[in-house]
Every structure is written in C-alpha cells, then in structure tokens.
One Martini backbone bead per residue (centre of mass of N, CA, C, O) as a GRO file, in nm:
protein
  304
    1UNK     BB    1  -3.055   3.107   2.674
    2UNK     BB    2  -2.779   3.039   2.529
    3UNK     BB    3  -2.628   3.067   2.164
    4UNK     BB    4  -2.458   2.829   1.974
    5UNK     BB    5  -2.132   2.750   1.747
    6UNK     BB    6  -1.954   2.449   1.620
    7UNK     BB    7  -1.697   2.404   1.429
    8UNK     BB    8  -1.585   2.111   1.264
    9UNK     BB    9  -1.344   2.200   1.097
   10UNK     BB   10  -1.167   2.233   1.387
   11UNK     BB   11  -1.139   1.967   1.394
   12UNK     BB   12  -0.957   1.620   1.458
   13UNK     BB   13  -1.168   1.544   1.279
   14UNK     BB   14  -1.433   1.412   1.267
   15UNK     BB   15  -1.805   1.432   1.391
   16UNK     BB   16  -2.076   1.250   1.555
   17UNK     BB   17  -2.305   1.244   1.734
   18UNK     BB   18  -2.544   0.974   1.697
   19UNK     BB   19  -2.271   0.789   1.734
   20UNK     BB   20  -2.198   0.930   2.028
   21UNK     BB   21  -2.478   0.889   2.210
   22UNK     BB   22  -2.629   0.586   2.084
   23UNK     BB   23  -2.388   0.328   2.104
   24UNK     BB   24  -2.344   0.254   2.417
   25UNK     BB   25  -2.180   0.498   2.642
   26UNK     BB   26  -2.498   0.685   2.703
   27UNK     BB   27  -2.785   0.760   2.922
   28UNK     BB   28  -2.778   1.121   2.959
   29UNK     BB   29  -2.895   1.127   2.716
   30UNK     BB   30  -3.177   1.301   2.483
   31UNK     BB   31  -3.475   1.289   2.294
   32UNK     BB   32  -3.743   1.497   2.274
   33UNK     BB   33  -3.853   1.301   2.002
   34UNK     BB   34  -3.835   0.991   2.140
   35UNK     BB   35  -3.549   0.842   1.967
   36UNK     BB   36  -3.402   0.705   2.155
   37UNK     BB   37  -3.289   0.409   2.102
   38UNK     BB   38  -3.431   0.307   1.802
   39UNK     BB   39  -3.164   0.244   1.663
   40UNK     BB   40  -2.914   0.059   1.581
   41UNK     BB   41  -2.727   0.249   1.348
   42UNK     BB   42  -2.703   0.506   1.469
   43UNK     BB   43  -2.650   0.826   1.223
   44UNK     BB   44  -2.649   1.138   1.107
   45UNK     BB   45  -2.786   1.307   1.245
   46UNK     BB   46  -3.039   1.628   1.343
   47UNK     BB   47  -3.077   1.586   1.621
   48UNK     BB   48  -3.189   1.699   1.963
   49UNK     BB   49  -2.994   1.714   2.248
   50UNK     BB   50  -3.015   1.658   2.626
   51UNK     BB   51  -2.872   1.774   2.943
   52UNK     BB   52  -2.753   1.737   3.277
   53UNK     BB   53  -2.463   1.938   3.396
   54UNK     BB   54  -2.249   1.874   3.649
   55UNK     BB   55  -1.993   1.991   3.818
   56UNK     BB   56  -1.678   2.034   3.666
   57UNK     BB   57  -1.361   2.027   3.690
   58UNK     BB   58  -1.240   2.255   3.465
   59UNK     BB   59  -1.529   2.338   3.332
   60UNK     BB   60  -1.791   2.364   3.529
   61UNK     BB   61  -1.939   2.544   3.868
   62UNK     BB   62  -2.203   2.454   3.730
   63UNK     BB   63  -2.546   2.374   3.666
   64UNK     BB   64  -2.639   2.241   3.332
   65UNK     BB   65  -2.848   2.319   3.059
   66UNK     BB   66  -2.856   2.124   2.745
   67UNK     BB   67  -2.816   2.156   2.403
   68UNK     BB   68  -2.799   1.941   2.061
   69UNK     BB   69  -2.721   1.983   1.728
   70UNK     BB   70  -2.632   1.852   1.399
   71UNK     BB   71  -2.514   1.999   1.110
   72UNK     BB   72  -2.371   2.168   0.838
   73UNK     BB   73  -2.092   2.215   0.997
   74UNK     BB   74  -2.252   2.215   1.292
   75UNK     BB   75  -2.288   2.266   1.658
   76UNK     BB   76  -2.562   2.354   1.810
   77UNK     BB   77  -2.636   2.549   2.076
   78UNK     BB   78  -2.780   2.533   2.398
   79UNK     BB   79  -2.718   2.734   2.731
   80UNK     BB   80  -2.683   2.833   3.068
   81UNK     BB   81  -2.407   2.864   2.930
   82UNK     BB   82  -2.124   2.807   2.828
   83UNK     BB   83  -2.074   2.484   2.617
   84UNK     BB   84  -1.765   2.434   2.466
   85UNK     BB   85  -1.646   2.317   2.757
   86UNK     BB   86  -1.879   2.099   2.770
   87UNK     BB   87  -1.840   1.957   2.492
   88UNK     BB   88  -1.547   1.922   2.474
   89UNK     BB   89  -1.565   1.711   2.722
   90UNK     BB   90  -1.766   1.514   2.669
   91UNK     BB   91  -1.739   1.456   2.338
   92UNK     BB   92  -1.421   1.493   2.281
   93UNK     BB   93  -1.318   1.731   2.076
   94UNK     BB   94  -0.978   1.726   2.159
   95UNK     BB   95  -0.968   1.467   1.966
   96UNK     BB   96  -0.736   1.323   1.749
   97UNK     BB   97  -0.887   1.100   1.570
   98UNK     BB   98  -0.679   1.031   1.342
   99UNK     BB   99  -0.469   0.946   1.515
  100UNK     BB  100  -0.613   0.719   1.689
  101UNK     BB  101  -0.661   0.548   1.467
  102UNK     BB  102  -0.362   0.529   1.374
  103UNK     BB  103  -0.290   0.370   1.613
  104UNK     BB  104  -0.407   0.175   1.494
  105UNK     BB  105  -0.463  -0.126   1.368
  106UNK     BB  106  -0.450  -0.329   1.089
  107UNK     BB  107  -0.743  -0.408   1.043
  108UNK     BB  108  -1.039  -0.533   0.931
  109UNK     BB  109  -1.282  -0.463   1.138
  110UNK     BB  110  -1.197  -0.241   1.168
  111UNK     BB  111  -1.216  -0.079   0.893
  112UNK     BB  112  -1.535  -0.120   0.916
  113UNK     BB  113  -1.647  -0.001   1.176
  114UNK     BB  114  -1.488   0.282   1.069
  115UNK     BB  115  -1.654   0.343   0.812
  116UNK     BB  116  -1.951   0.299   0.945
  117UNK     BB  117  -1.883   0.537   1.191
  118UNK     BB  118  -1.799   0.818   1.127
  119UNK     BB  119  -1.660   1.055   1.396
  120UNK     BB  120  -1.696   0.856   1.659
  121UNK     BB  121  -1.682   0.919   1.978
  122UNK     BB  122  -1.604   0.937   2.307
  123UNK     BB  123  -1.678   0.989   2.629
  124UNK     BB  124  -1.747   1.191   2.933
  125UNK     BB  125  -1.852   1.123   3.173
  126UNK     BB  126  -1.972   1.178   3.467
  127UNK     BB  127  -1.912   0.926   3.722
  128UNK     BB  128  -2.158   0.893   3.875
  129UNK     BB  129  -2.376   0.826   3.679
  130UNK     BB  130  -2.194   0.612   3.499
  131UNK     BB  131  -2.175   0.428   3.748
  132UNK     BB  132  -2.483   0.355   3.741
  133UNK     BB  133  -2.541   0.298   3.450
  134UNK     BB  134  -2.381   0.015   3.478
  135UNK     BB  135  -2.484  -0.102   3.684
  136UNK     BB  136  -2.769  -0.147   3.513
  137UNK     BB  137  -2.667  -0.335   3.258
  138UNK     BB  138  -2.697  -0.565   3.298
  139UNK     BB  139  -2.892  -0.756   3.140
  140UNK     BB  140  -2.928  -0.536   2.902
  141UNK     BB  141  -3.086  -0.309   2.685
  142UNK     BB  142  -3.046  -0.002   2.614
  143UNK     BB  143  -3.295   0.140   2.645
  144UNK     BB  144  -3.332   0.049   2.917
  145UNK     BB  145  -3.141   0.182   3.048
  146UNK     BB  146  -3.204   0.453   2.971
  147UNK     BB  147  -3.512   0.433   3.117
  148UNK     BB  148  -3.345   0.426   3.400
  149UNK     BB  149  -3.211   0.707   3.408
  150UNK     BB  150  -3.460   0.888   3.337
  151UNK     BB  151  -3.613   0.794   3.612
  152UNK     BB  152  -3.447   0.885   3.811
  153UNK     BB  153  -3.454   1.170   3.725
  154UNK     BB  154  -3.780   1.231   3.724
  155UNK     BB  155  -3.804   1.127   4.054
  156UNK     BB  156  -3.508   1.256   4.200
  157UNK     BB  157  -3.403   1.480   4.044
  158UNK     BB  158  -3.379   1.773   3.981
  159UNK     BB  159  -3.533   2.105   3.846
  160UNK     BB  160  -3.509   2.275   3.524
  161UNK     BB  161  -3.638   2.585   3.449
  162UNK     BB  162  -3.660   2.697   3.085
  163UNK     BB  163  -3.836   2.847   2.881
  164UNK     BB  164  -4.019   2.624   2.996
  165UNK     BB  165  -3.816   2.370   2.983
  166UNK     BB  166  -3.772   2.100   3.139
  167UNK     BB  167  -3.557   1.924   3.343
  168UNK     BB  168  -3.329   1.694   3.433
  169UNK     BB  169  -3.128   1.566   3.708
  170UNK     BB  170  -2.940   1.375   3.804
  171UNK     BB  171  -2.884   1.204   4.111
  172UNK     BB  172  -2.752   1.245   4.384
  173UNK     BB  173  -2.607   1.074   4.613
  174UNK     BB  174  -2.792   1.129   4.831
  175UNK     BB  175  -3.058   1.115   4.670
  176UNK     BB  176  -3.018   0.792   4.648
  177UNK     BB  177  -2.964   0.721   4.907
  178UNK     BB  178  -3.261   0.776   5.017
  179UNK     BB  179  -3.382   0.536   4.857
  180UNK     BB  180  -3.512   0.263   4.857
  181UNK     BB  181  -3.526   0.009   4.719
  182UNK     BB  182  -3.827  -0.019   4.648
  183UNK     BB  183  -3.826   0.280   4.497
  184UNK     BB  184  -3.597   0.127   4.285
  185UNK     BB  185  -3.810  -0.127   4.197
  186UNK     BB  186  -4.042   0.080   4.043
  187UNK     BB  187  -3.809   0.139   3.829
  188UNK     BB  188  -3.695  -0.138   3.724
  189UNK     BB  189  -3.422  -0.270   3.901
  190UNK     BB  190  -3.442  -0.498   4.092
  191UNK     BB  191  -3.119  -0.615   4.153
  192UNK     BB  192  -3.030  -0.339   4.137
  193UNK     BB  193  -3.106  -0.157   4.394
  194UNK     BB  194  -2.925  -0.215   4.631
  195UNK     BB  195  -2.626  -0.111   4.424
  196UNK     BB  196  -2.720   0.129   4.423
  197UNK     BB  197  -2.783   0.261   4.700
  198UNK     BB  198  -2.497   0.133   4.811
  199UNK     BB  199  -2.323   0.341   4.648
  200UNK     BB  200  -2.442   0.605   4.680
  201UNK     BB  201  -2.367   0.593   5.004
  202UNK     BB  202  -2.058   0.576   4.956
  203UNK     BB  203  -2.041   0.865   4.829
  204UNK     BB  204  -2.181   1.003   5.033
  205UNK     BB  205  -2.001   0.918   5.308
  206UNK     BB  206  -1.684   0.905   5.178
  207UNK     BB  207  -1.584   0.612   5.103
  208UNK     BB  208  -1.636   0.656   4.774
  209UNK     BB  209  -1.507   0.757   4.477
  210UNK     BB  210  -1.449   0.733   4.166
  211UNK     BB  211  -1.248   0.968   4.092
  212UNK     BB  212  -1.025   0.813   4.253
  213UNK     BB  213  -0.878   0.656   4.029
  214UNK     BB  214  -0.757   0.830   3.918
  215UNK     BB  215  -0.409   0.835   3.880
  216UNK     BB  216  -0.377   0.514   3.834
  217UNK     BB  217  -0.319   0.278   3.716
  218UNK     BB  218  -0.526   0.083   3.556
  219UNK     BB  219  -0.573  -0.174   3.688
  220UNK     BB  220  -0.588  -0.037   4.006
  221UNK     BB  221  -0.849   0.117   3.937
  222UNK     BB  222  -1.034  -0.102   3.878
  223UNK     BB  223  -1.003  -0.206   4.137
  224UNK     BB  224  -1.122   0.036   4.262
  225UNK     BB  225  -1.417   0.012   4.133
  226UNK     BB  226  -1.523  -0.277   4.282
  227UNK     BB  227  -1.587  -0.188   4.568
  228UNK     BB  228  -1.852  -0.144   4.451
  229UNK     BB  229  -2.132  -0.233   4.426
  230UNK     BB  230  -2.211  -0.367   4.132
  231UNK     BB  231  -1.853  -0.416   4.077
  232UNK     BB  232  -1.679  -0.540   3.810
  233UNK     BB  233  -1.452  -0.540   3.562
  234UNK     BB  234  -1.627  -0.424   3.361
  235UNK     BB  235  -1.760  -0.208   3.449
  236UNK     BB  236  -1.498  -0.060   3.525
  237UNK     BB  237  -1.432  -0.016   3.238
  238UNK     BB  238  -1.637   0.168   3.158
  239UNK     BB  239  -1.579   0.404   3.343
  240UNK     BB  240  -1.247   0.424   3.240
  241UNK     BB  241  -1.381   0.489   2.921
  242UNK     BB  242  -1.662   0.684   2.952
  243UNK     BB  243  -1.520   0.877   3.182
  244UNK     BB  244  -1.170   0.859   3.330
  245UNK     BB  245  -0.963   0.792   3.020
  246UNK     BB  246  -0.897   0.519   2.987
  247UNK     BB  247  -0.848   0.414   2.653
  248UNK     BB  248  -0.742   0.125   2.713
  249UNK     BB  249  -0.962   0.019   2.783
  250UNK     BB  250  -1.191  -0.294   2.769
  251UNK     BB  251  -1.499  -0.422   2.755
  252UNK     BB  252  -1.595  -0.755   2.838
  253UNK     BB  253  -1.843  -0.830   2.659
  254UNK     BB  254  -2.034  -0.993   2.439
  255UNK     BB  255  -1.933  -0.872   2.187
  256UNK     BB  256  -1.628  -0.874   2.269
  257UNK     BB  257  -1.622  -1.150   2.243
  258UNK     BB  258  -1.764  -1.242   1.989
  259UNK     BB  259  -1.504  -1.131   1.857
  260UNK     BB  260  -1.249  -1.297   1.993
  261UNK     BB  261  -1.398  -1.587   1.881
  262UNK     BB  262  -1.417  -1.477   1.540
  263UNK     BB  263  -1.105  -1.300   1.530
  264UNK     BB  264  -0.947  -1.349   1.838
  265UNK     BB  265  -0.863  -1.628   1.990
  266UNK     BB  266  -0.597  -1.606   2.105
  267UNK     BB  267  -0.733  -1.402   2.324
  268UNK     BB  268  -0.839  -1.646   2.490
  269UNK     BB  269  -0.736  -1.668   2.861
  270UNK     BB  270  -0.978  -1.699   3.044
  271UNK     BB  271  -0.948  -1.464   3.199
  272UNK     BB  272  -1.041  -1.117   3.250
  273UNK     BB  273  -0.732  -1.008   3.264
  274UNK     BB  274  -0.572  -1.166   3.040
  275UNK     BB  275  -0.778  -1.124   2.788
  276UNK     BB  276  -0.751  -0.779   2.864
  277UNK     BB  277  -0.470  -0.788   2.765
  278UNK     BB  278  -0.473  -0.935   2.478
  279UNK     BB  279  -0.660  -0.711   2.342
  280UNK     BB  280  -0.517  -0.474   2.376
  281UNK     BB  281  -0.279  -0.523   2.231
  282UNK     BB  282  -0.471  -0.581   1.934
  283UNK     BB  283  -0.549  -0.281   1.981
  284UNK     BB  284  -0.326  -0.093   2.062
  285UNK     BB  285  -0.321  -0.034   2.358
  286UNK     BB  286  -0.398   0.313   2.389
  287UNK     BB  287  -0.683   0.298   2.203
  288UNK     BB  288  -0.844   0.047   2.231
  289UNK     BB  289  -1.110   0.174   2.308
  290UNK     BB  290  -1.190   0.256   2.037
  291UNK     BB  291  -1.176   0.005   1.894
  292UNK     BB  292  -1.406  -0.132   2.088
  293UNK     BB  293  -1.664   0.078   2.042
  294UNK     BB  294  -1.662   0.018   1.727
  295UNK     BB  295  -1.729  -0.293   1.768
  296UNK     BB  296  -1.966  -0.278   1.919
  297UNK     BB  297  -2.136  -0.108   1.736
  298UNK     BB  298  -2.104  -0.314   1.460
  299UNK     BB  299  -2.186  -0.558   1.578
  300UNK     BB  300  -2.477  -0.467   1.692
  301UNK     BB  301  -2.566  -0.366   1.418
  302UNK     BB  302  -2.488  -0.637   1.203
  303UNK     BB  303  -2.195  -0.676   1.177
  304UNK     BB  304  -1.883  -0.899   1.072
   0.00000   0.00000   0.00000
C-alpha cells in the first residue's frame, strides 16, 4: 500500500470526514471497527475508513482499495494508488465549502445544521454503486442500508487482498446481474431484489448507465433516471446529488418534508415536482443540496 497525507489546512473551508462519510449519503464506506452508522449524530472522529474505488474517468484507471482517517489537521491515507485525486474526487474536497454554504439563504434552522456539523461535505458515489444503494433505501435505517451494501459486495464483488487485508469491491453491473432475485432476497433486500436485478440487468446490456444523466438539465436528468426498475423522483435525486454533481437536486424523503412541514409550509404544493421546485428555491437554488443534506443529517440526529 502507498502512504500518505492531505493537509485540511489547504482546502477551502472547513472538513469533518465521519460527518461526512457517516451522514447518510453514502453505504459504500465501512469502518474496519464495526462502528460505521453506529450513532446518530456522528462527527469529529478518528476512525479509518476503507472502500474499493471502481475506475473512474479522469480520476484513476484502475480499481482501488483505500483507507481514510482524519486526524489533527491531516487525512492519513493508505492506497494501492496514489489516492489524492480518488480522495479529492470522493469526498469533494475541491469544494470551496465556505462560500457554498454562503451562498446559501440566511435561515434559522441552516444556522443551526450548518453549526452542528461543520465541515460535513457531499459525497460523489461511482454511479452504478449508489445507484443500487438508494434503490435499497425505500423504508430503511441507514445502518440497514448499509449492510445490504456491504452483503453485497461480500458475497458477490470481487475480494482484494493487500498487505494481508481482504477488501470487498462492490459488484459489478454484470455480476448482479447474474443473480437470481432468491438469491438477492437472501441477503435480506425483501421486495428490493427484483428491481435490483433488473437494474443491474439493464446497465449490463448496455439498455441504460446512470452516468448517461450527466450532462441534461436537472429535471430532465431525473426523468432519466426514473426509468431504472425501482427509481422514483426522490431516489433519482439522490444518485444526482450524491454521484453525478447536480448540487442543486434536493430529495423529499420524510426528513425534508418534515422540515418543510415545520419550517417552510408555504413550499408544499402538492406535487413531487411542484414542492421540489420550491424548495429548491428556499435554499437558494444553486447548492441547494447541501443545505439539504445539512438539515436532513441535523433534523435525523435529534435537531430542531
């Protein structure tokens, strides 16, 4: 494994990696002790965290297993790669949080998310991963989520071993494909197993990829992601705002109605489109999404 170290003190803007990693944004991070989605309000820590990244275009040509853990003002990392450019890509460390988050409205209830876990940046999943990851989401616990990611990959993605250390690579679209709904409702995905299969089925044949979203306008993208087995408008926001960058995407799960509810009733018009337009609005449309994934992560640990 190659070693090495990114100074925080170099980016712009603050940055918490286990509010980040843990946040419920991303499934495909573990934490070799056994800690990961073990608290609500996860933040500040020094754990190592580990995953295999896929070849990514412009960013590593090959796949990688990684470690991550932040310390006193540097991210340790450990990688069969130089992983700067899969770090910086992951975990957005090329954004410039502080003026994202200024660029966000004066609100009461953002103060306090934006407060509460400083630093918290957005994910950038490989596609196909969090695709399959949010279609698992439907009416789930984060912690469960996570361990049907993690079943997954143990059971079907290939094994890597370094330094004696196995690695689990999450399953390619092919080898999901190859799998029997039966043997998808074993690892406990329920009434998810069909629309994994036939998800991973249609990007193996080439019938449709995630990353083809890129590049449309926002709605426009979403519709297209809609047409995966088991992809309704909220799951479509997510993979748009937690893989392929549209930052403006906001998914209405019940977190965020539930703020809308309590905090910004006049934005529920009734419609998934109609509401999703205005409160994009209300947090200031270009990065909306991050004010969103503040108040989702503030509102589920306990925050009001």
């Amino acid at each position: 494994m190659e070693r090495g170290a990114i100074p925080l003190d170099g980016l712009d803007g603050p940055f918490d990696l286990q509010a980040t990693v843990e946040s419920g944004q991303s499934y495909l991070w573990d934490r070799p002790d056994g800690g990961m989605y073990e608290r609500m309000a996860a933040h500040g820590g020094d754990a190592w965290y580990e995953t295999v990244v896929p070849p990514i275009d412009a960013v590593g040509n090959e796949r990688a297993a990684l470690r991550v853990r932040q310390t006193a003002g540097t991210l340790e990392w450990e990688s069969t790669t130089d992983a700067v450019p899969l770090l910086t890509h992951l975990l957005r460390l090329d954004d410039d949080l502080d003026a994202i988050l200024g660029a966000t409205p004066d609100d009461p209830l953002l103060a306090r998310a934006y407060g509460a876990y400083r630093g918290m940046r957005l994910v950038r999943d490989p596609p196909f991963p969090c695709l399959i990851s949010f279609i698992c989401s439907a009416q789930m616990r984060v912690s469960r989520i996570h361990g049907m990611q993690r079943a997954l990959a143990r059971e079907y993605g290939d094994t890597l071993t370094v330094d004696g250390r196995t690695y689990h690579a999450f399953p390619t679209p092919t080898q999901l494909a190859a799998r029997t709904e039966d043997d998808l409702r074993e690892l406990k995905l329920g009434y998810r197993a069909p629309y994994v299969r036939r998800t991973a089925e249609m990007v193996a044949d080439g019938e449709a990829r995630p990353e083809a979203a890129r590049g449309r306008g926002y709605e426009d993208a979403r519709e297209y992601l809609t047409r995966f087995v088991g992809v309704g408008d909220k799951v479509a926001d997510c993979v748009l705002l937690f893989s392929l960058g549209y930052l403006e995407a906001v998914p209405l799960d019940t977190w965020i109605r539930s703020a809308i509810a309590d905090h910004y009733p006049d934005c529920d018009r009734g419609s998934y489109t109609e509401t999703s337009r205005a409160i994009r609005e209300r947090f200031g449309g270009e990065y909306a999404g991050y004010a969103q994934t503040y108040v989702f992560y503030y509102l589920r640990a306990g925050g009001e």
